[in-house]
Coordinates of C-alpha atoms and ligand atoms in Angstrom, one line a residue:
X1 CA 0.1 -0.5 0.5
X2 CA 2.6 2.5 1.3
X3 CA 5.3 0.3 -0.2
X4 CA 5.9 3.0 -3.4
X5 CA 7.2 5.4 -1.8
X6 CA 10.3 3.1 -0.2
X7 CA 11.4 1.9 -2.8
X8 CA 16.0 2.7 -2.3
X9 CA 15.3 0.6 0.6
X10 CA 13.2 -2.3 -0.3
X11 CA 15.5 -3.2 -3.4
X12 CA 18.8 -2.4 -0.9
X13 CA 17.1 -5.1 0.8
X14 CA 16.3 -8.2 -0.6
X15 CA 14.4 -10.9 0.6
X16 CA 14.3 -9.0 3.9
X17 CA 11.6 -8.6 6.4
X18 CA 12.9 -5.7 8.2
X19 CA 10.9 -5.3 12.2
X20 CA 13.7 -3.0 13.2
X21 CA 12.0 -0.1 11.8
X22 CA 11.5 2.3 15.6
X23 CA 15.2 1.8 15.8
X24 CA 16.3 2.3 12.0
X25 CA 13.3 3.2 10.0
X26 CA 13.3 3.2 6.1
X27 CA 13.7 6.2 4.6
X28 CA 10.8 7.5 1.9
X29 CA 12.8 7.9 -1.7
X30 CA 11.7 11.5 -1.3
X31 CA 14.5 12.5 1.2
X32 CA 17.2 10.6 -1.7
X33 CA 16.5 13.9 -3.8
X34 CA 16.2 15.8 -0.8
X35 CA 20.1 15.5 0.4
X36 CA 21.0 15.9 -3.4
X37 CA 18.9 19.1 -3.7
X38 CA 21.2 20.3 -0.2
X39 CA 24.1 19.5 -1.5
X40 CA 22.9 21.5 -5.1
X41 CA 21.7 24.2 -2.8
X42 CA 25.1 24.2 -0.9
X43 CA 27.0 24.7 -4.4
X44 CA 24.2 26.7 -5.7
X45 CA 24.7 29.9 -2.7
X46 CA 27.4 29.0 -0.9
X47 CA 27.8 32.1 1.7
X48 CA 24.3 32.7 0.9
X49 CA 22.7 29.2 1.9
X50 CA 21.8 30.0 5.6
X51 CA 19.4 32.9 4.4
X52 CA 17.5 30.2 2.7
X53 CA 17.8 27.7 5.4
X54 CA 16.5 30.1 8.2
X55 CA 14.8 31.9 5.9
X56 CA 12.5 29.5 4.2
X57 CA 13.2 25.5 4.8
X58 CA 13.5 26.0 9.3
X59 CA 10.4 27.8 9.1
X60 CA 8.5 24.7 7.0
X61 CA 9.9 21.9 9.1
X62 CA 8.3 24.5 12.3
X63 CA 5.5 24.8 10.4
X64 CA 4.6 21.2 10.1
X65 CA 6.0 19.8 13.2
X66 CA 3.8 22.4 15.1
X67 CA 0.6 21.3 12.7
X68 CA 1.7 17.7 14.0
X69 CA 2.2 17.9 17.5
X70 CA -0.7 21.0 17.8
X71 CA 1.7 23.5 18.9
X72 CA 1.1 27.1 18.5
X73 CA 4.0 28.7 18.2
X74 CA 5.8 27.1 15.9
X75 CA 9.1 30.1 16.2
X76 CA 10.0 28.0 19.9
X77 CA 10.9 24.9 18.0
X78 CA 14.6 24.8 17.3
X79 CA 17.6 21.9 16.1
X80 CA 19.8 20.1 17.1
X81 CA 21.5 17.2 15.5
X82 CA 21.5 15.3 18.4
X83 CA 18.3 15.1 21.8
X84 CA 21.9 14.8 23.8
X85 CA 22.5 18.1 22.8
X86 CA 19.7 19.1 24.5
X87 CA 19.8 17.6 27.2
X88 CA 23.1 19.0 27.9
X89 CA 21.6 22.6 27.5
X90 CA 18.9 22.3 29.6
X91 CA 20.5 20.7 32.2
X92 CA 22.8 23.4 32.0
X93 CA 20.6 25.8 33.0
X94 CA 21.1 24.7 36.5
X95 CA 23.5 25.2 39.1
X96 CA 25.4 22.0 39.7
X97 CA 26.7 23.1 42.5
X98 CA 23.8 23.9 44.6
X99 CA 21.0 21.2 45.2
X100 CA 19.4 20.2 42.7
X101 CA 16.9 17.1 42.7
X102 CA 16.0 15.1 39.2
X103 CA 13.1 13.0 38.9
X104 CA 12.8 10.4 35.6
X105 CA 12.0 6.8 34.8
X106 CA 14.1 3.5 35.0
X107 CA 12.8 3.6 31.2
X108 CA 15.1 6.2 30.0
X109 CA 17.0 6.2 26.9
X110 CA 20.9 6.3 27.0
X111 CA 21.4 10.2 26.1
X112 CA 19.4 11.3 29.1
X113 CA 20.9 8.1 32.0
X114 CA 24.0 8.1 31.0
X115 CA 24.2 11.4 31.2
X116 CA 22.3 11.9 34.6
X117 CA 24.0 9.1 36.3
X118 CA 27.1 10.8 35.3
X119 CA 26.0 13.7 37.1
X120 CA 24.5 12.3 40.3
X121 CA 28.1 11.4 40.4
X122 CA 28.1 15.2 42.0
X123 CA 27.4 15.7 45.6
X124 CA 25.2 17.8 44.9
X125 CA 22.6 15.8 42.8
X126 CA 19.9 13.6 43.5
X127 CA 18.3 11.8 41.4
X128 CA 15.2 9.6 42.0
X129 CA 14.1 7.0 39.4
X130 CA 10.5 5.9 39.3
X131 CA 10.4 2.4 37.8
X132 CA 7.9 2.6 35.4
X133 CA 6.3 -0.9 35.7
X134 CA 3.0 -1.5 36.5
X135 CA 2.5 0.6 34.0
X136 CA -0.7 1.6 34.6
X137 CA 0.1 3.5 38.1
X138 CA 3.0 5.3 36.6
X139 CA 1.2 8.8 36.6
X140 CA 0.0 8.3 40.1
X141 CA 3.7 6.9 41.1
X142 CA 5.5 9.7 38.9
X143 CA 3.3 12.5 41.1
X144 CA 3.8 11.0 44.6
X145 CA 7.5 10.9 43.6
X146 CA 7.7 15.0 42.6
X147 CA 5.7 15.9 44.9
X148 CA 7.4 14.6 48.0
X149 CA 10.5 17.2 48.1
X150 CA 11.7 19.8 46.3
X151 CA 12.3 18.7 42.7
X152 CA 13.9 20.9 40.3
X153 CA 14.1 18.8 37.2
X154 CA 10.8 16.5 36.0
X155 CA 12.3 14.5 32.4
X156 CA 9.9 11.5 31.6
X157 CA 9.3 9.5 27.9
X158 CA 6.3 9.7 25.9
X159 CA 6.3 6.3 25.3
X160 CA 9.1 4.2 26.8
X161 CA 12.1 2.9 24.2
X162 CA 12.2 -0.2 26.7
X163 CA 8.9 -1.6 26.3
X164 CA 6.6 0.6 23.5
X165 CA 4.2 1.0 26.2
X166 CA 3.7 5.0 26.5
X167 CA 1.9 7.7 29.0
X168 CA -2.0 7.4 27.8
X169 CA -2.9 11.3 29.2
X170 CA 0.3 13.6 28.7
X171 CA -1.5 16.3 28.9
X172 CA -3.4 14.7 32.0
X173 CA -0.3 14.1 33.5
X174 CA 1.6 17.5 32.2
X175 CA -1.1 18.9 34.4
X176 CA -1.3 17.4 37.6
X177 CA 2.3 17.9 37.9
X178 CA 2.4 22.2 37.4
X179 CA -0.2 21.6 40.5
X180 CA 2.3 20.0 42.8
X181 CA 5.4 21.4 40.9
X182 CA 7.1 24.3 39.4
X183 CA 10.4 22.1 38.7
X184 CA 11.4 22.0 34.2
X185 CA 9.5 19.0 32.7
X186 CA 11.0 17.5 30.0
X187 CA 9.0 15.1 27.8
X188 CA 11.4 12.5 25.7
X189 CA 8.8 12.3 22.7
X190 CA 11.3 10.6 20.1
X191 CA 8.8 7.3 20.5
X192 CA 6.0 8.9 20.5
X193 CA 6.6 11.6 17.5
X194 CA 4.6 10.6 14.3
X195 CA 4.4 7.5 15.9
X196 CA 1.7 8.5 18.3
X197 CA -1.0 11.3 17.6
X198 CA -0.2 13.8 20.0
X199 CA -1.8 17.3 21.3
X200 CA 0.5 19.5 22.5
X201 CA -1.6 22.7 22.8
X202 CA -3.0 22.5 26.1
X203 CA 0.6 22.2 27.3
X204 CA 2.9 23.9 25.0
X205 CA 3.7 26.5 27.1
X206 CA 4.4 24.6 30.0
X207 CA 6.2 21.1 29.1
X208 CA 9.7 20.8 26.5
X209 CA 9.0 18.5 24.1
X210 CA 12.1 17.1 21.9
X211 CA 11.9 14.5 19.5
X212 CA 13.9 14.3 16.2
X213 CA 13.9 12.6 12.1
X214 CA 15.7 9.0 12.5
X215 CA 12.6 7.6 13.8
X216 CA 8.6 7.8 12.2
X217 CA 9.8 11.2 10.6
X218 CA 11.8 9.1 8.8
X219 CA 15.4 12.1 7.2
X220 CA 17.4 10.0 8.8
X221 CA 20.3 11.4 11.9
X222 CA 20.8 14.7 12.4
X223 CA 17.5 16.7 13.1
X224 CA 16.2 16.5 16.4
X225 CA 14.0 19.2 17.1
X226 CA 13.0 21.0 21.0
X227 CA 9.7 22.7 22.0
X228 CA 10.4 25.2 23.9
X229 CA 7.7 27.2 26.0
X230 CA 7.0 30.0 25.6
X231 CA 7.7 31.5 28.9
X232 CA 11.0 30.2 28.9
X233 CA 13.6 32.8 30.6
X234 CA 16.2 29.9 30.5
X235 CA 19.9 30.6 30.3
X236 CA 21.8 28.0 29.2
X237 CA 25.5 27.6 29.8
X238 CA 25.9 25.5 27.4
X239 CA 25.1 28.4 24.4
X240 CA 26.5 28.4 20.6
X241 CA 25.8 30.8 18.6
X242 CA 22.4 30.2 16.5
X243 CA 21.0 31.1 20.2
X244 CA 21.2 34.8 19.8
X245 CA 19.6 35.2 16.3
X246 CA 16.5 37.3 15.6
X247 CA 15.2 39.0 18.3
X248 CA 16.3 39.0 21.9
X249 CA 15.5 38.8 25.1
X250 CA 16.0 41.8 27.2
X251 CA 19.5 40.6 30.0
X252 CA 21.4 42.5 32.2
X253 CA 24.5 44.5 31.5
X254 CA 26.7 43.0 30.1
X255 CA 24.9 39.2 30.1
X256 CA 25.1 37.3 27.5
X257 CA 21.9 37.4 24.8
X258 CA 19.4 35.2 24.2
X259 CA 16.9 35.2 21.0
X260 CA 13.3 35.2 22.7
X261 CA 11.8 32.5 21.2
X262 CA 13.1 28.5 20.8
X263 CA 16.1 29.2 19.4
X264 CA 16.9 30.4 22.8
X265 CA 18.5 26.7 23.1
X266 CA 19.8 26.5 20.2
X267 CA 23.9 25.5 20.2
X268 CA 25.6 26.5 16.4
X269 CA 26.6 25.6 12.3
X270 CA 24.9 22.2 12.0
X271 CA 24.5 20.3 9.0
X272 CA 21.3 20.8 7.8
X273 CA 20.8 17.9 5.0
X274 CA 18.5 16.0 7.6
X275 CA 16.4 19.5 7.6
X276 CA 15.8 18.9 4.0
X277 CA 14.7 14.9 3.5
X278 CA 12.7 15.7 7.2
X279 CA 11.1 18.6 5.2
X280 CA 10.5 16.5 2.6
X281 CA 8.9 13.7 4.2
X282 CA 6.4 16.0 5.7
X283 CA 5.4 17.4 2.4
X284 CA 5.0 13.8 1.3
X285 CA 2.6 13.1 4.1
X286 CA 0.8 16.6 3.4
X287 CA 0.3 15.6 -0.1
X288 CA -0.5 12.7 0.4
X289 CA -3.1 13.2 2.9
X290 CA -0.9 10.6 5.6
X291 CA -2.0 11.3 8.9
X292 CA -0.4 9.8 12.4
X293 CA -4.3 8.8 12.8
X294 CA -4.1 7.0 9.3
X295 CA -0.3 5.8 9.8
X296 CA -0.9 4.8 13.3
X297 CA -4.2 2.3 12.0
X298 CA -2.5 0.6 9.3
X299 CA 0.9 -0.2 11.8
X300 CA -2.0 -1.7 14.0
X301 CA -3.6 -3.3 11.4
X302 CA 0.3 -5.2 10.7
X303 CA 0.3 -5.6 14.2
X304 CA -2.3 -7.7 15.0
X305 CA -1.9 -9.7 11.7
X306 CA 2.0 -10.6 13.0
X307 CA 0.6 -11.4 16.0
X308 CA -1.6 -14.2 14.2
X309 CA 0.7 -15.4 12.5
X310 CA 2.2 -16.5 15.2
X311 CA -0.5 -18.1 17.1
X312 CA -0.5 -20.2 14.2
X313 CA 3.5 -20.8 14.7
X314 CA 3.1 -21.9 18.7
X315 CA 6.1 -20.8 19.1
X316 CA 7.5 -21.6 23.0
X317 CA 8.8 -18.0 23.7
X318 CA 8.1 -15.7 20.7
X319 CA 3.7 -15.9 21.1
X320 CA 1.6 -13.7 22.8
X321 CA 2.5 -14.6 26.5
X322 CA 5.4 -13.6 26.5
X323 CA 4.4 -10.0 25.3
X324 CA 5.6 -7.3 27.8
X325 CA 2.4 -5.5 27.8
X326 CA -0.5 -8.0 28.0
X327 CA -2.7 -5.3 29.1
X328 CA -2.8 -3.7 25.8
X329 CA -1.7 -0.4 26.9
X330 CA 1.1 -0.9 23.8
X331 CA 1.4 3.3 21.9
X332 CA 4.3 2.4 20.4
X333 CA 5.1 1.3 17.1
X334 CA 6.8 -2.0 18.2
X335 CA 5.7 -4.8 20.4
X336 CA 8.5 -6.3 23.4
X337 CA 8.4 -9.6 24.3
X338 CA 10.2 -10.1 27.6
X339 CA 11.8 -13.6 28.2
X340 CA 15.3 -14.6 29.4
X341 CA 18.3 -12.5 27.5
X342 CA 20.1 -15.5 26.8
X343 CA 17.0 -16.7 24.8
X344 CA 16.4 -12.8 23.8
X345 CA 20.2 -12.7 21.6
X346 CA 20.0 -16.2 20.3
X347 CA 16.3 -16.1 19.4
X348 CA 17.6 -12.1 18.0
X349 CA 20.5 -13.6 15.9
X350 CA 19.1 -17.2 14.8
X351 CA 16.1 -15.2 13.1
X352 CA 18.6 -12.8 11.4
X353 CA 19.9 -15.9 9.6
X354 CA 16.8 -16.2 8.1
X355 CA 16.4 -12.1 7.2
X356 CA 14.4 -11.1 10.0
X357 CA 15.3 -8.3 11.4
X358 CA 15.0 -7.0 15.3
X359 CA 16.5 -5.9 17.8
X360 CA 17.1 -6.5 21.3
X361 CA 17.6 -5.0 24.9
X362 CA 18.6 -7.5 27.5
X363 CA 15.9 -9.6 28.5
X364 CA 13.2 -8.2 25.9
X365 CA 12.9 -8.5 21.8
X366 CA 11.2 -5.8 19.9
X367 CA 9.2 -5.9 16.8
X368 CA 9.2 -2.9 14.4
X369 CA 6.0 -2.3 12.5
X370 CA 5.8 0.4 9.5
X371 CA 4.0 1.4 6.2
X372 CA 6.3 -0.1 4.0
X373 CA 5.6 -3.1 5.1
X374 CA 2.7 -5.4 3.7
X375 CA 1.2 -7.9 6.8
X376 CA 1.5 -10.4 3.1
X377 CA 4.4 -9.9 3.4
X378 CA 5.1 -11.6 6.4
X379 CA 6.5 -15.2 6.5
X380 CA 7.8 -16.4 10.3
X381 CA 7.5 -20.4 9.0
X382 CA 11.3 -20.5 9.7
X383 CA 10.7 -20.2 13.6
X384 CA 9.4 -23.8 13.9
X385 CA 13.4 -24.8 13.4
X386 CA 14.2 -21.6 16.2
X387 CA 13.2 -23.4 19.4
Ligands
PLP1 C1 13.7 7.6 23.8 C2 14.2 7.9 22.7 N1 15.2 8.8 23.0 C3 16.3 9.8 22.3 C4 16.8 8.6 21.8 C5 18.0 9.2 20.1 O1 18.8 10.1 21.6 P1 20.0 11.0 20.3 O2 19.2 11.8 19.2 O3 21.1 11.6 21.7 O4 21.1 10.0 20.2 C6 16.4 7.6 21.2 C7 17.1 7.0 20.4 O5 16.9 5.5 20.3 C8 15.4 7.5 21.4 O6 14.7 6.0 21.6

């Protein structure tokens, strides 16, 4: 149905069933032209390229993201090559020499997890990690952990990378947190953006929302973004010269000044080919009227077809009983199976030998689903020989 848009990647991987899309999504064909267009614009415009990038491309991408996430102020969106840069920039808003309390979960992606672990080696930094399971009570437990003391930063994912389960009602959670804390609230939306219909309109004033192009936005690595609340007066110490673009906010005499919009969280010169690619994907989706809701419905139909095939195979480990999310709280675009770590690694590698690409982390085997799949192409018969 949608495979026509992914011909280059599909032809380059004949015979493969690619279930690792939640990690490394195939890129639609339009992204190849977009990469070349960046090259051509660079050759044609040389020094004047940045006028085109900042005058047309950046605002166009901001408009698309704002439309998709229902953000009222597109200029509050800022770009960086990866989310780690934003994590670091957000953390640099705090004074690490005085007590800092961070409330997060036990299931955050490495870009945050590793960084906060390293930071917690400082005597001043206290990190409280709330277990994501049981998922049904996570919002209440997160709220209680935040309210239990003065909290400076709350950081959690919209959809957790190690389960695919997400926060059911993001607006309600942020609004509840807002009642008990004035902490900075940051949502890692990487597994939610363009996978789950998301409406940030009611919480855009309160929440920092991070995501990027590598997964469901399909533009490849290099174009992450952050939506910054309009009221933000933060002055990140880790700051680059792009943060001075446009109108500047007032600062005390002699202080470094920051842009009056999302660009106060900007870094410096970056390769914008991913920005071109993601713009091409947004345009394609728009032209083809592929909404996040439509894509999600298609993905759900693929997941159901896959599970029915799996039922037929009656595999001792790869079956519904080992789905991590048994209550169907699943929100992301991948299914996670949980069983012993050594079995997970063995089965993932046996599947790979049969051209079935998955990925795994510890005791979790993840199967992702994408628009470039057709349920009729799924073939799991090799499971008969994998015990
Ligand atoms: C939840 C989540 N956040 C962030 C990232 C990417 O982090 P970075 O852009 O810092 O490499 C990933 C990548 O897999 C992720 O799963």
